[in-house]
Short mmCIF file of C-alpha atoms in Angstrom, two decimals:
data_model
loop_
_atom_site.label_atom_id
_atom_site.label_comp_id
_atom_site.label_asym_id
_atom_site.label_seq_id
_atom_site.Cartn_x
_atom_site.Cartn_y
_atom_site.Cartn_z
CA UNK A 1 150.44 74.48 148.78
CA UNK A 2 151.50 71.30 147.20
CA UNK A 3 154.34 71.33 144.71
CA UNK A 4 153.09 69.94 141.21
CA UNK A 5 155.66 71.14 138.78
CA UNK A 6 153.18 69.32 135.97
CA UNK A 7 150.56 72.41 136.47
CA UNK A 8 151.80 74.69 134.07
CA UNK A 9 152.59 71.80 131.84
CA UNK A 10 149.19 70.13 131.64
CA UNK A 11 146.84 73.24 131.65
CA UNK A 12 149.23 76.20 130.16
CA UNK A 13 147.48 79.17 130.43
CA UNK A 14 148.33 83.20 131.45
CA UNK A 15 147.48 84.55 134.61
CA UNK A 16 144.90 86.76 133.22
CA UNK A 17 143.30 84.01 131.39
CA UNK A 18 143.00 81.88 134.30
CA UNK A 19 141.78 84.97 136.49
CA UNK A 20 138.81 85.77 134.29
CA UNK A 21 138.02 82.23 133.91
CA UNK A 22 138.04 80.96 136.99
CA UNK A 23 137.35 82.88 139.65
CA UNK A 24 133.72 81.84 139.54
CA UNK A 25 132.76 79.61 142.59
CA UNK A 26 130.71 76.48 142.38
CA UNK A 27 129.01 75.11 145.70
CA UNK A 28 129.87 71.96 146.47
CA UNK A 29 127.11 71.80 148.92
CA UNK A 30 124.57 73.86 150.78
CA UNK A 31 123.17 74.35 154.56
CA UNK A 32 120.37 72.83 155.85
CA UNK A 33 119.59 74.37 158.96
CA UNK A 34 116.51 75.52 161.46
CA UNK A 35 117.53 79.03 161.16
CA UNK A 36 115.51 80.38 158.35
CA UNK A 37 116.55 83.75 158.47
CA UNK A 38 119.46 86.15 159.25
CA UNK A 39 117.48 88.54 161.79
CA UNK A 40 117.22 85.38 164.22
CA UNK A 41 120.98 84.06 163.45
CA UNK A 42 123.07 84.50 166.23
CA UNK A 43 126.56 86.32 165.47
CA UNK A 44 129.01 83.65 165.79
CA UNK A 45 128.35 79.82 165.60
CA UNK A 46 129.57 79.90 169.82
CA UNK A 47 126.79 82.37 170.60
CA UNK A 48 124.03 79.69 170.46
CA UNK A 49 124.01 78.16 167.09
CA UNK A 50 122.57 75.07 166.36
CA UNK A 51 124.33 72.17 164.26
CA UNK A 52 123.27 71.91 160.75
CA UNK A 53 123.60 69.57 158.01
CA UNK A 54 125.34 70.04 154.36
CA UNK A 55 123.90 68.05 151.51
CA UNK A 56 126.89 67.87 149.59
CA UNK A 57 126.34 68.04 145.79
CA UNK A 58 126.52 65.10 144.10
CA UNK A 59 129.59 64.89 142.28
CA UNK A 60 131.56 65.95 145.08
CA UNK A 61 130.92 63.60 147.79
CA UNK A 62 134.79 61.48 146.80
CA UNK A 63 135.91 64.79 148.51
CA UNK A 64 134.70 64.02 151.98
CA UNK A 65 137.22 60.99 152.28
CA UNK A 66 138.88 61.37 154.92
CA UNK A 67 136.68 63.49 157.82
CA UNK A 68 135.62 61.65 160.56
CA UNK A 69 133.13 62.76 163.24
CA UNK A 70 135.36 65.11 166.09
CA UNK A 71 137.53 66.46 163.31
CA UNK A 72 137.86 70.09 163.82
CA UNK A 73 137.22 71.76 160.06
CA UNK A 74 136.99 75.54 158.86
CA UNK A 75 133.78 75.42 156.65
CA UNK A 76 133.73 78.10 153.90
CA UNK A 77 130.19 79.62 152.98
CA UNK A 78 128.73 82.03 150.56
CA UNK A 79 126.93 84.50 152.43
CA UNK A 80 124.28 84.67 149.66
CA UNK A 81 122.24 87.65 151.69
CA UNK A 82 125.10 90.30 152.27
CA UNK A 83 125.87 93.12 150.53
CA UNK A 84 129.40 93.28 148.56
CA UNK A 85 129.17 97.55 148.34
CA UNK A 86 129.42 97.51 151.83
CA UNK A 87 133.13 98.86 152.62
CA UNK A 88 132.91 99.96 156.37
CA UNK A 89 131.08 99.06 159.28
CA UNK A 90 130.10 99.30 163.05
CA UNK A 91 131.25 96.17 164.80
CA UNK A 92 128.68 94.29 165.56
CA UNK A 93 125.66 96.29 164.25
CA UNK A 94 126.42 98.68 167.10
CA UNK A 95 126.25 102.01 165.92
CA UNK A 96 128.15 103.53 168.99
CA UNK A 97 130.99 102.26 167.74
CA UNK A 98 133.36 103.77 165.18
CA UNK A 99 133.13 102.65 161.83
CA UNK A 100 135.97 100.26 160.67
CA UNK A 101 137.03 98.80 157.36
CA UNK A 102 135.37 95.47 156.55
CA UNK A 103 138.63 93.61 156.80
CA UNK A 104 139.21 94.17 160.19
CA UNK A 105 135.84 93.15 160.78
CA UNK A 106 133.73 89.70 160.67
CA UNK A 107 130.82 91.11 159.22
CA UNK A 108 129.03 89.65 156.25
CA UNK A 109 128.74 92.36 154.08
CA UNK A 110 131.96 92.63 152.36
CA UNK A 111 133.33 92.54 148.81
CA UNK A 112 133.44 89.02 148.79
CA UNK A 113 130.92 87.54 151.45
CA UNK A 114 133.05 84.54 152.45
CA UNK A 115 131.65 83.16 155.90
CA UNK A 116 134.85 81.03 157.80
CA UNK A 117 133.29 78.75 160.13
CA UNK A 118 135.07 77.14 162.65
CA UNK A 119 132.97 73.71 163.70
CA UNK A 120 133.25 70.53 164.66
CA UNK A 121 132.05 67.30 162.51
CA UNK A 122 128.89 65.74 164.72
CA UNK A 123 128.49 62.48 161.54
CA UNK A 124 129.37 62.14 158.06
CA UNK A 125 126.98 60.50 155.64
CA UNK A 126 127.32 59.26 152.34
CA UNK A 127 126.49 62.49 150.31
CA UNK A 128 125.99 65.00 153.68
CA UNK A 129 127.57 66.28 156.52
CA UNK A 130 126.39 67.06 160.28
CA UNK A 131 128.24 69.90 161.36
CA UNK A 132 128.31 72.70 163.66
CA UNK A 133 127.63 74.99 166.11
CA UNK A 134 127.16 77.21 162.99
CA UNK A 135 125.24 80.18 162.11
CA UNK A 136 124.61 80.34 158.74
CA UNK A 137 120.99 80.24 157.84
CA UNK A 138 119.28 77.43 155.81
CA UNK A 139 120.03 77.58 151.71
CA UNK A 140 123.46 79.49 152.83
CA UNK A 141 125.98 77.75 149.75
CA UNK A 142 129.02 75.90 151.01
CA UNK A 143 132.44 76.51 148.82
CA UNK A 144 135.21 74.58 150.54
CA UNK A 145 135.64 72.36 153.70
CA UNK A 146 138.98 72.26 155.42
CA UNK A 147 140.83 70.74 158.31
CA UNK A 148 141.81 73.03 161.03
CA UNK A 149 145.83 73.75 161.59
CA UNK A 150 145.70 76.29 163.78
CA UNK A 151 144.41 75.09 167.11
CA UNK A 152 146.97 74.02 169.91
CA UNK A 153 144.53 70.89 170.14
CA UNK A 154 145.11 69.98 166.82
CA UNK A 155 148.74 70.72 167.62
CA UNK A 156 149.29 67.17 168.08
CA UNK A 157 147.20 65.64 165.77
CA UNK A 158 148.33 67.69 162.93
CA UNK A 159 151.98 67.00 163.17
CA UNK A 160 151.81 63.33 163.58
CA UNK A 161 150.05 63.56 160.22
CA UNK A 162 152.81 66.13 158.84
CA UNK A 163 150.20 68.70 157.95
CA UNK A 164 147.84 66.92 156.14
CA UNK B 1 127.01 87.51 160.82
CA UNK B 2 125.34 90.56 161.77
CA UNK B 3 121.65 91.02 162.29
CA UNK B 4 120.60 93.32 159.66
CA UNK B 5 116.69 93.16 159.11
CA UNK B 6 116.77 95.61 156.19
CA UNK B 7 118.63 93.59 154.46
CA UNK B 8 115.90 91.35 152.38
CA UNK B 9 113.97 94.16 151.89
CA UNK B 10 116.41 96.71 150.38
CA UNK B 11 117.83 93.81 147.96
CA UNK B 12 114.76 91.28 147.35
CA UNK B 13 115.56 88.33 145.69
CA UNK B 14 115.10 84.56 146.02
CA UNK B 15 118.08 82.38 146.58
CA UNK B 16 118.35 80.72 143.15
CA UNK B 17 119.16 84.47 141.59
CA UNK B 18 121.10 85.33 144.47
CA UNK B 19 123.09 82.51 143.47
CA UNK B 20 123.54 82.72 140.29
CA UNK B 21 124.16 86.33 140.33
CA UNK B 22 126.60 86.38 142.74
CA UNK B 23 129.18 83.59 143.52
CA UNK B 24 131.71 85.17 141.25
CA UNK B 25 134.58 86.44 142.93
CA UNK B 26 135.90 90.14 142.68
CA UNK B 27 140.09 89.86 143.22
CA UNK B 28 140.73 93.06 146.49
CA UNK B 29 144.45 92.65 145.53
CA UNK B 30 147.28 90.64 144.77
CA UNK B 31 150.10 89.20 146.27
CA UNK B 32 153.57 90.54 145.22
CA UNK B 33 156.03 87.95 146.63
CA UNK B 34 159.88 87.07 145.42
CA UNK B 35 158.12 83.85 145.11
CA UNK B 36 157.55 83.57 141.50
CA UNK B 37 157.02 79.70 141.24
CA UNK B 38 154.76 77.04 142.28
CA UNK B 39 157.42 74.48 142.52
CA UNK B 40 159.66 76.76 144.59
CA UNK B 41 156.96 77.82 146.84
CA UNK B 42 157.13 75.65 150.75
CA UNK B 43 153.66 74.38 151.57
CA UNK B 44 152.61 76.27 154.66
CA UNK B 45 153.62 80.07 155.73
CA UNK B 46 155.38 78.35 158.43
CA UNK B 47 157.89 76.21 156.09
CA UNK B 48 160.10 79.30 156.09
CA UNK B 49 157.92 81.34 152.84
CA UNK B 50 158.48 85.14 152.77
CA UNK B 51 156.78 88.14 153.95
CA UNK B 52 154.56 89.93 150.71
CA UNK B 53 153.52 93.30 149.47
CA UNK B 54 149.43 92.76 149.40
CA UNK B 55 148.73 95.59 146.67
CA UNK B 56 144.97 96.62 147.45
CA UNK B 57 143.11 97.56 144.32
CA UNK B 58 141.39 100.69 143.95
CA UNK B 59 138.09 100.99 145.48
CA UNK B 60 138.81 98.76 148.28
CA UNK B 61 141.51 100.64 150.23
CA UNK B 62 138.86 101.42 152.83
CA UNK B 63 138.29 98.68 153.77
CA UNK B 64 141.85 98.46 155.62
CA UNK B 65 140.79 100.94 157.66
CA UNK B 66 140.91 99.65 161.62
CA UNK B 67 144.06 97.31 160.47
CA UNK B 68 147.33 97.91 162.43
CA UNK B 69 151.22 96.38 162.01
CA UNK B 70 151.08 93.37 164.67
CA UNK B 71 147.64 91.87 163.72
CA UNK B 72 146.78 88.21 163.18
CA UNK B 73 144.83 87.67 159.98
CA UNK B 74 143.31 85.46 157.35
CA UNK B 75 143.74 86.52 154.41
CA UNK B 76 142.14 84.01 151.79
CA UNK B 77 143.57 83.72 148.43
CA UNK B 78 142.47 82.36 145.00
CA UNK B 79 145.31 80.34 144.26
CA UNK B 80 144.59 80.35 140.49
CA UNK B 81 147.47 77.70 139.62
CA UNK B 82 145.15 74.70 141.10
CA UNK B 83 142.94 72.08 139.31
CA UNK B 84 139.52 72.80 140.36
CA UNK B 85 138.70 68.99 138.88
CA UNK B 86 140.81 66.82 141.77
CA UNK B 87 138.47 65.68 144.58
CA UNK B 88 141.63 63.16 145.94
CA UNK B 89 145.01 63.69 146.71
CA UNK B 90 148.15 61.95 148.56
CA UNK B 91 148.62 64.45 151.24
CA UNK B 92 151.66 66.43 150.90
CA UNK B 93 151.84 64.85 147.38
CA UNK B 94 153.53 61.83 149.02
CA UNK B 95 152.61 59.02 147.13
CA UNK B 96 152.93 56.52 150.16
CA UNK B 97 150.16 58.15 152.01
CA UNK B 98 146.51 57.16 151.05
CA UNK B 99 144.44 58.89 148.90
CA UNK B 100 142.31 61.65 150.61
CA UNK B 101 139.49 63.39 150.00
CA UNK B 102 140.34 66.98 149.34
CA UNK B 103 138.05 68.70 152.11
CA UNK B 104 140.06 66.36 154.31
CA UNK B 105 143.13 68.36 153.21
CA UNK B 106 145.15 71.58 152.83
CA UNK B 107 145.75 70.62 149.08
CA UNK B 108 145.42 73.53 146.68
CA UNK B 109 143.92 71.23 143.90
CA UNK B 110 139.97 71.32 145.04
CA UNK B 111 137.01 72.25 143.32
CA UNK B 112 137.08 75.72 144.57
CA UNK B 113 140.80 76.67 145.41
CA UNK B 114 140.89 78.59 148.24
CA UNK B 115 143.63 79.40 149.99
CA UNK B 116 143.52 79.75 153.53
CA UNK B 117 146.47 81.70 155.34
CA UNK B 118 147.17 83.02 158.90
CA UNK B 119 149.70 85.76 158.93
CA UNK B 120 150.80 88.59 161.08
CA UNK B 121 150.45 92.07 159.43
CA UNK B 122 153.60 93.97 159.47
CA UNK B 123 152.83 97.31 158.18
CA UNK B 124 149.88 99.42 156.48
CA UNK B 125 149.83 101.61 153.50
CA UNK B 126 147.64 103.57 151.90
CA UNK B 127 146.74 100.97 148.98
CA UNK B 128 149.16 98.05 150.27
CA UNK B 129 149.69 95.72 153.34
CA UNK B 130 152.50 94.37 154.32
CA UNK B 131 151.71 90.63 155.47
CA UNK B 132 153.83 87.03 156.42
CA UNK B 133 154.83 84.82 156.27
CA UNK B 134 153.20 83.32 153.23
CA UNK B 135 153.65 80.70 150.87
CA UNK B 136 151.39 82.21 147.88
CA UNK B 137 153.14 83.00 144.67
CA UNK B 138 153.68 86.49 142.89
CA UNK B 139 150.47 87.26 141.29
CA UNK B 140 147.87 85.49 143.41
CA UNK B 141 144.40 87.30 143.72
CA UNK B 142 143.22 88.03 147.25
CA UNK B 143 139.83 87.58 147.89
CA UNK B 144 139.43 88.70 151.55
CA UNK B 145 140.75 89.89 154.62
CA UNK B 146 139.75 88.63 158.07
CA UNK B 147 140.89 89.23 162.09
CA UNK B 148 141.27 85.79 163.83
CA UNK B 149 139.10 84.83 166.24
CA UNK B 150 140.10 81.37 166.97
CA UNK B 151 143.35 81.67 168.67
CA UNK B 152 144.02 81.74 172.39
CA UNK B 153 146.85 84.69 171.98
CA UNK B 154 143.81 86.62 170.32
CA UNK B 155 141.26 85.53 173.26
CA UNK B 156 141.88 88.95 175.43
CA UNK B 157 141.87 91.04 172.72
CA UNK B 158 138.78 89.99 170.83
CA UNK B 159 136.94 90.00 173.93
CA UNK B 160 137.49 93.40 174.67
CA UNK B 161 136.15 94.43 171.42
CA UNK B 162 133.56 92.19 171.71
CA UNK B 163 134.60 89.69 169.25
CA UNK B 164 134.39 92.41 166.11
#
């Protein structure tokens, strides 16, 4: 997190206020895949997925500055078709096994159906972005697009850049 | 994303509703750190930030269920003290480094701010989680909890559950 001591100056506001105001999500882009539908998406984006395009709103597009195709980014989508009463599941639709809380879990349905997808960038266009291997289905809303830290590949990379 | 066929025809609706009905975020917890301040907080978990109390609201406790002390998460936060209207930034606010796009960087100022943290879990209560390190402030809403799959440390493990 980035240390902007002018935030509380320049927007003043309680942490309630700011809760109830903003904790609505606006897409800054959506999928445009060949999947269609969630019965034939595959699990994970490794298991077979294919890449994908986002169209990235207009009005965002400034925000892509930066990515170059190879980068290794953690796309954040809105899982649009899940269910948010869902609490616990079988892993992996697999009924024979026990039923475990949604946050040890990847599934979709959960109170808030973020879907973290690790891909790589294939091209980046003016106002869209090839991506993938990725499973979400076509229409699925995009809400944030990040570089990767994590990976010992990016190891390298991401210190010479100081964390980016 | 699991396959769940039932799923469009126990909650019909087209995507435009789904959208608009839906992207609005329901806070699981919040963070309860010593870290109190924005200014005073280090960038990454791995700067040397603290180990927090995540206190679980109500109603969502159950969804813990499967999580044990040594885990590596995600546990993505709403980091409510960003401006949602910055699309470039000077990574690590240095103002010698170009301007970036946003999705090009961990900056907490983006149009949806989304924090994004890998941490080990250190303990398990009934309605709280003990979590770290993390560099989220006192007061942060938590928006989801999620096992990593991406690491190499993780690769046996997830295997053997079959990538849950």
């Amino acid at each position: 997190m980035s240390k902007d001591k002018s935030s509380n100056m320049k927007h003043p506001r309680t942490t309630s206020s700011a809760e109830r105001n903003h904790l609505a999500l606006k897409p800054i882009g959506i999928i445009r895949s060949v999947l269609k539908e969630r019965s034939k998406a595959p699990k994970q984006g490794s298991e077979g997925a294919p890449d994908v395009w986002i169209a990235v709103r207009p009005g965002f597009t400034q925000a892509l500055d930066g990515l170059a195709a190879g980068d290794e980014i953690i796309v954040l989508t809105w899982l649009h078709r899940a269910h948010r009463d869902v609490l616990k599941v079988h892993p992996r639709s697999d009924p024979k096994r026990l039923l475990t809380g949604v946050f040890a879990t990847r599934s979709p349905d959960r109170p808030n159906p973020i879907g973290l997808h690790e891909v790589t960038v294939r091209k980046v266009g003016k106002n869209r972005l090839r991506i993938g291997p990725i499973e979400a289905i076509d229409g699925t809303p995009v809400i944030d697009i990040k570089p990767i830290l994590c990976k010992p590949r990016r190891a390298e990379t991401v210190d010479s850049t100081d964390r980016r």
